[in-house]
XYZ file of C-alpha atoms in Angstrom:
380
model
C -44.710 -4.365 13.826
C -41.128 -3.677 14.920
C -38.242 -5.989 14.224
C -37.927 -8.599 16.961
C -34.256 -8.710 17.952
C -34.247 -12.119 19.606
C -30.777 -13.668 19.767
C -31.345 -16.714 17.504
C -32.807 -14.516 14.738
C -29.980 -12.018 14.979
C -27.426 -14.824 14.877
C -29.091 -16.075 11.700
C -28.723 -12.635 10.093
C -25.221 -12.288 11.494
C -23.939 -15.545 10.024
C -25.632 -14.764 6.676
C -23.753 -11.479 6.519
C -20.523 -13.271 7.420
C -20.935 -15.834 4.628
C -21.734 -13.070 2.141
C -18.676 -11.153 3.321
C -16.464 -14.236 2.988
C -17.638 -14.832 -0.580
C -17.077 -11.176 -1.441
C -13.531 -11.159 -0.050
C -12.670 -14.475 -1.725
C -13.920 -13.142 -5.055
C -11.781 -10.010 -4.685
C -8.718 -12.118 -3.835
C -8.921 -13.860 -7.206
C -8.681 -10.559 -9.091
C -6.471 -8.531 -6.770
C -3.007 -7.346 -7.810
C -1.941 -7.791 -4.169
C -3.890 -10.779 -2.789
C -2.032 -11.223 0.507
C -4.405 -11.297 3.464
C -7.661 -11.701 1.548
C -7.979 -15.459 1.890
C -7.199 -15.545 5.633
C -9.876 -12.869 6.037
C -12.380 -14.914 4.038
C -11.527 -17.996 6.130
C -11.998 -15.956 9.319
C -15.468 -14.892 8.192
C -16.415 -18.504 7.465
C -15.159 -19.702 10.850
C -17.170 -16.997 12.580
C -20.230 -17.975 10.565
C -19.871 -21.636 11.518
C -19.411 -20.667 15.152
C -22.547 -18.515 14.986
C -24.446 -21.411 13.411
C -23.428 -23.740 16.239
C -24.436 -21.128 18.807
C -27.790 -20.718 17.060
C -28.373 -24.464 17.063
C -27.403 -24.536 20.696
C -29.952 -21.851 21.549
C -32.620 -24.140 20.073
C -31.154 -27.051 22.112
C -30.512 -29.062 18.949
C -26.920 -29.923 19.922
C -25.359 -31.295 23.113
C -24.389 -28.489 25.449
C -20.738 -29.524 25.733
C -20.368 -29.767 21.967
C -21.689 -26.421 20.840
C -20.264 -24.417 23.728
C -16.686 -25.630 23.400
C -16.709 -25.721 19.597
C -18.341 -22.324 19.062
C -15.821 -20.698 21.426
C -12.929 -22.393 19.625
C -14.155 -21.358 16.179
C -14.995 -17.825 17.297
C -11.633 -17.130 18.919
C -9.760 -18.822 16.065
C -11.788 -16.760 13.592
C -10.783 -13.457 15.176
C -7.140 -14.527 15.514
C -7.187 -15.339 11.793
C -8.992 -12.042 11.144
C -6.127 -10.103 12.714
C -3.581 -12.172 10.784
C -5.432 -11.432 7.539
C -5.533 -7.679 8.141
C -1.864 -7.747 9.093
C -0.980 -9.556 5.854
C -3.219 -7.163 3.918
C -1.058 -4.327 5.228
C 2.114 -6.039 4.028
C 3.360 -7.166 7.452
C 5.245 -10.389 8.052
C 3.051 -13.479 8.233
C 2.234 -14.755 11.721
C 3.512 -18.317 12.344
C 0.701 -20.829 12.744
C 1.695 -21.863 16.309
C 1.520 -18.219 17.412
C -1.809 -17.766 15.640
C -3.285 -20.840 17.331
C -1.974 -19.970 20.794
C -5.003 -17.947 21.953
C -7.815 -20.237 20.699
C -5.756 -23.265 21.758
C -5.297 -21.762 25.208
C -9.019 -21.092 25.592
C -9.763 -24.673 24.470
C -7.303 -26.181 26.941
C -8.658 -24.009 29.758
C -12.221 -24.850 28.755
C -11.624 -28.597 28.794
C -9.876 -28.324 32.134
C -12.397 -26.096 33.908
C -15.540 -26.502 31.754
C -16.059 -22.721 31.939
C -17.613 -22.557 28.408
C -20.717 -24.278 29.828
C -21.434 -20.990 31.610
C -22.914 -18.591 29.042
C -21.425 -15.425 30.561
C -17.933 -16.878 31.008
C -17.928 -18.244 27.474
C -19.206 -14.933 26.108
C -16.573 -13.063 28.129
C -13.715 -15.094 26.625
C -15.103 -14.658 23.112
C -15.706 -10.909 23.497
C -12.259 -10.326 25.013
C -10.535 -12.114 22.115
C -12.654 -10.327 19.508
C -12.121 -6.861 21.029
C -8.339 -7.270 21.200
C -8.081 -8.755 17.676
C -10.236 -6.029 16.134
C -8.388 -3.275 17.974
C -5.080 -4.694 16.735
C -6.522 -4.907 13.217
C -7.621 -1.262 13.324
C -4.092 -0.301 14.387
C -2.568 -2.287 11.507
C -4.745 -0.428 9.009
C -4.338 3.039 10.506
C -0.548 2.908 10.891
C -0.151 2.776 7.072
C -2.195 5.928 6.436
C 0.930 7.907 5.450
C 2.805 5.249 3.456
C -0.337 4.219 1.562
C -2.850 7.116 1.795
C -5.888 5.466 0.218
C -9.420 6.882 0.716
C -10.818 3.581 2.057
C -8.163 3.204 4.739
C -9.755 5.573 7.243
C -13.208 4.024 6.805
C -11.807 0.504 7.238
C -9.963 1.487 10.407
C -13.132 3.165 11.687
C -15.289 0.079 11.104
C -12.741 -2.149 12.819
C -12.486 0.244 15.750
C -16.291 0.438 16.029
C -16.492 -3.368 16.062
C -13.835 -3.517 18.770
C -15.773 -0.925 20.755
C -19.002 -2.931 20.558
C -17.253 -6.046 21.856
C -15.499 -4.037 24.578
C -18.794 -2.522 25.731
C -20.436 -5.933 25.859
C -17.435 -7.284 27.759
C -17.889 -4.526 30.347
C -21.588 -5.377 30.658
C -20.709 -9.054 31.054
C -18.172 -8.259 33.763
C -20.704 -6.139 35.646
C -23.490 -8.674 35.064
C -25.582 -5.962 33.413
C -26.070 -7.718 30.081
C -29.172 -9.455 28.720
C -30.202 -11.523 25.691
C -31.641 -8.366 24.141
C -28.301 -6.608 24.704
C -26.440 -9.425 22.981
C -28.933 -9.339 20.123
C -28.482 -5.594 19.613
C -24.700 -5.928 19.728
C -24.591 -8.696 17.113
C -27.094 -6.777 14.994
C -24.704 -3.804 14.925
C -21.730 -6.098 14.313
C -23.528 -7.591 11.329
C -23.431 -4.219 9.569
C -19.856 -3.498 10.693
C -18.464 -6.815 9.476
C -20.274 -6.679 6.153
C -19.054 -3.099 5.800
C -15.490 -4.290 6.418
C -15.852 -6.806 3.577
C -17.094 -4.092 1.212
C -14.355 -1.637 2.183
C -11.688 -4.324 1.759
C -12.957 -4.733 -1.810
C -12.779 -0.968 -2.289
C -9.227 -0.924 -0.901
C -8.214 -3.545 -3.450
C -9.656 -1.458 -6.291
C -7.862 1.659 -5.076
C -4.576 -0.214 -4.942
C -5.102 -1.406 -8.500
C -5.752 2.166 -9.655
C -2.612 3.436 -7.913
C -0.584 0.617 -9.449
C -1.871 1.385 -12.946
C -1.152 5.084 -12.472
C 2.372 4.309 -11.301
C 2.976 2.037 -14.288
C 1.701 4.751 -16.637
C 4.068 7.324 -15.111
C 7.190 5.188 -14.609
C 9.861 4.352 -17.147
C 9.965 0.562 -17.094
C 13.651 0.310 -18.024
C 15.215 2.726 -15.529
C 12.530 2.771 -12.827
C 12.423 6.567 -12.683
C 9.559 8.828 -13.771
C 8.779 9.163 -17.453
C 7.969 12.232 -19.550
C 4.271 12.176 -18.609
C 5.113 12.068 -14.915
C 7.629 14.910 -15.232
C 5.132 17.112 -17.057
C 2.557 16.517 -14.320
C 5.065 17.310 -11.557
C 6.609 20.488 -12.958
C 4.964 23.710 -11.703
C 3.303 25.794 -14.408
C 5.619 28.706 -13.579
C 9.102 27.795 -12.355
C 9.883 29.873 -9.249
C 12.859 32.206 -9.070
C 15.812 30.376 -7.575
C 15.067 27.063 -9.260
C 16.759 25.419 -12.246
C 15.947 22.943 -14.982
C 18.420 20.845 -16.957
C 18.280 18.805 -20.137
C 20.734 15.884 -20.262
C 21.729 13.744 -23.239
C 24.039 10.708 -23.172
C 26.905 11.220 -25.610
C 27.330 8.947 -28.650
C 24.495 6.705 -27.520
C 23.734 5.550 -31.061
C 27.342 4.416 -31.373
C 27.012 2.464 -28.102
C 23.926 0.659 -29.425
C 25.521 -0.036 -32.798
C 28.891 -1.167 -31.444
C 27.978 -2.952 -28.209
C 24.356 -3.911 -28.851
C 21.013 -2.679 -27.571
C 21.266 -4.768 -24.378
C 24.423 -2.860 -23.494
C 22.628 0.380 -24.325
C 19.895 -0.552 -21.856
C 22.503 -1.175 -19.176
C 23.987 2.251 -19.872
C 20.581 3.915 -19.434
C 19.972 2.067 -16.163
C 23.422 2.921 -14.812
C 23.055 6.550 -15.838
C 19.681 6.867 -14.116
C 21.136 5.377 -10.937
C 24.211 7.614 -11.036
C 22.095 10.735 -11.574
C 19.633 9.813 -8.837
C 22.441 9.272 -6.316
C 23.517 12.914 -6.751
C 20.071 14.458 -6.226
C 18.014 15.350 -3.188
C 14.639 13.818 -2.431
C 12.961 17.073 -3.447
C 14.668 17.146 -6.859
C 12.974 15.731 -9.935
C 14.627 13.218 -12.269
C 12.867 11.753 -15.288
C 13.696 9.972 -18.495
C 12.548 12.484 -21.079
C 12.837 10.095 -24.006
C 15.441 7.901 -25.688
C 18.814 8.765 -24.136
C 17.574 12.097 -22.759
C 16.938 12.889 -19.089
C 15.402 15.886 -17.362
C 16.383 17.253 -13.963
C 14.458 19.917 -12.057
C 16.006 21.545 -8.981
C 13.233 23.392 -7.104
C 15.501 25.283 -4.693
C 18.854 25.857 -6.386
C 20.252 29.322 -7.149
C 22.588 29.602 -10.128
C 25.826 28.780 -8.279
C 24.335 25.769 -6.507
C 22.551 24.501 -9.633
C 25.765 24.733 -11.654
C 27.654 22.744 -9.012
C 24.950 20.055 -9.014
C 25.067 19.827 -12.805
C 28.847 19.410 -12.706
C 28.464 16.594 -10.158
C 25.927 14.894 -12.422
C 28.317 15.125 -15.352
C 31.185 13.684 -13.304
C 29.034 10.884 -11.849
C 28.029 9.657 -15.301
C 31.640 9.809 -16.540
C 32.662 7.535 -13.653
C 30.278 4.744 -14.664
C 32.205 1.494 -15.156
C 30.583 -0.816 -17.710
C 32.080 -3.278 -20.161
C 30.895 -5.586 -22.906
C 32.923 -8.561 -24.137
C 35.916 -7.257 -22.211
C 35.767 -3.795 -23.769
C 34.957 -0.764 -21.610
C 31.864 1.186 -22.595
C 32.587 4.936 -22.473
C 29.669 6.785 -20.883
C 29.466 10.563 -20.687
C 26.675 13.099 -20.709
C 26.182 16.621 -22.014
C 24.036 18.954 -19.896
C 22.222 22.153 -20.731
C 21.209 24.112 -17.634
C 18.722 26.967 -17.373
C 18.627 28.865 -14.070
C 15.433 30.749 -13.276
C 16.529 34.242 -12.300
C 13.284 36.087 -12.978
C 9.602 35.253 -12.839
C 7.456 34.818 -15.904
C 7.136 32.291 -18.674
C 5.951 28.652 -18.458
C 8.339 25.809 -17.678
C 8.447 24.863 -21.370
C 10.194 28.170 -22.130
C 12.889 27.494 -19.541
C 13.252 23.950 -20.814
C 13.707 25.361 -24.309
C 16.570 27.481 -23.007
C 18.121 24.400 -21.357
C 17.718 22.465 -24.598
C 19.552 25.172 -26.550
C 22.345 25.097 -23.944
C 22.505 21.333 -24.410
C 23.133 21.785 -28.150
C 25.887 24.240 -27.266
C 27.443 21.610 -24.973
C 27.353 19.075 -27.809
C 28.991 21.473 -30.219
C 31.650 22.398 -27.644
C 32.857 18.790 -27.446
C 30.332 16.965 -25.186
C 30.867 15.686 -21.616
C 30.328 19.143 -20.174
C 27.800 21.542 -18.657
C 26.700 24.686 -20.454
C 24.562 27.234 -18.601
C 21.986 29.055 -20.704
C 22.519 32.841 -20.811
C 20.321 34.841 -18.460
C 17.023 35.670 -20.117
C 15.971 39.276 -20.431
C 12.556 40.460 -19.320
């Protein structure tokens, strides 16, 4: 025997999937590192489930016609307005004010009370399908527009499910407008929507997990004090073989132990933060800056011939020397010594070039600090 897709049965399955989806999303919201949007989504699912329950009861003539028609339309349109608001919040957008959110369902309710159009099945279905199609299309746009700023694997699938749901409602709206729909058509549409909406709930959970993984990876690769990349991050970003025309520099804050001993470790932390900011302000977006350890920093210039790299290193040295910090009314002197290795020939891993920069750094220290020393050109 085939599955009988009568409307009341499909609505029963549909609302069961909605309740399961709401519980799933609510559970994820309690453990998410970025819970915005999850609870409005869960509430939207529950409102849609209640609306489906009322419609199912109405199909069995267990509720007064005026009650279930008006109430199911209100809950359904409010549910999809809240759905869009939840997806928008999930994407980090500004929250929608409650009066704006309630404008569409409130407008349908006022129009319904005035004209009694919800008593007509097709008119009521048309209003519901129009609201759902627009809300889901807007939700798909909210998800898809962040594909570059937050390129997570689940984002495309979530946008696709939302777009498919919007398409189903739009198709049914067209059939309603042309009076070509039927109870079997509605049943098939809600049967497909059942899978789409439950899929959305699952993908939202997956999106939350992916965000948590990205956050943990960022924490593992970021220096918590200065906010720049740490040694692990720098090692993962450096190419195995530095290309000709690039440069790598080792930087070391001068007399940092004296700063800690004389001014205190809190002042030393402020020096590290100010130095990282000063260095970053002198670099391009394509350049690499990392805290290599302690008071040491690493700079990689991917496209900087010797003359340009030397000029950049001099600017870095000057920028650090211009840092203005004081402790208990006494100025904290901040300078940096820089060893620079310019890649003038191919061959050798980045660690070899960094070794040359490190040796140049020692030369800068011995020469009096607060200066740039360029490593001699390496022979083949």
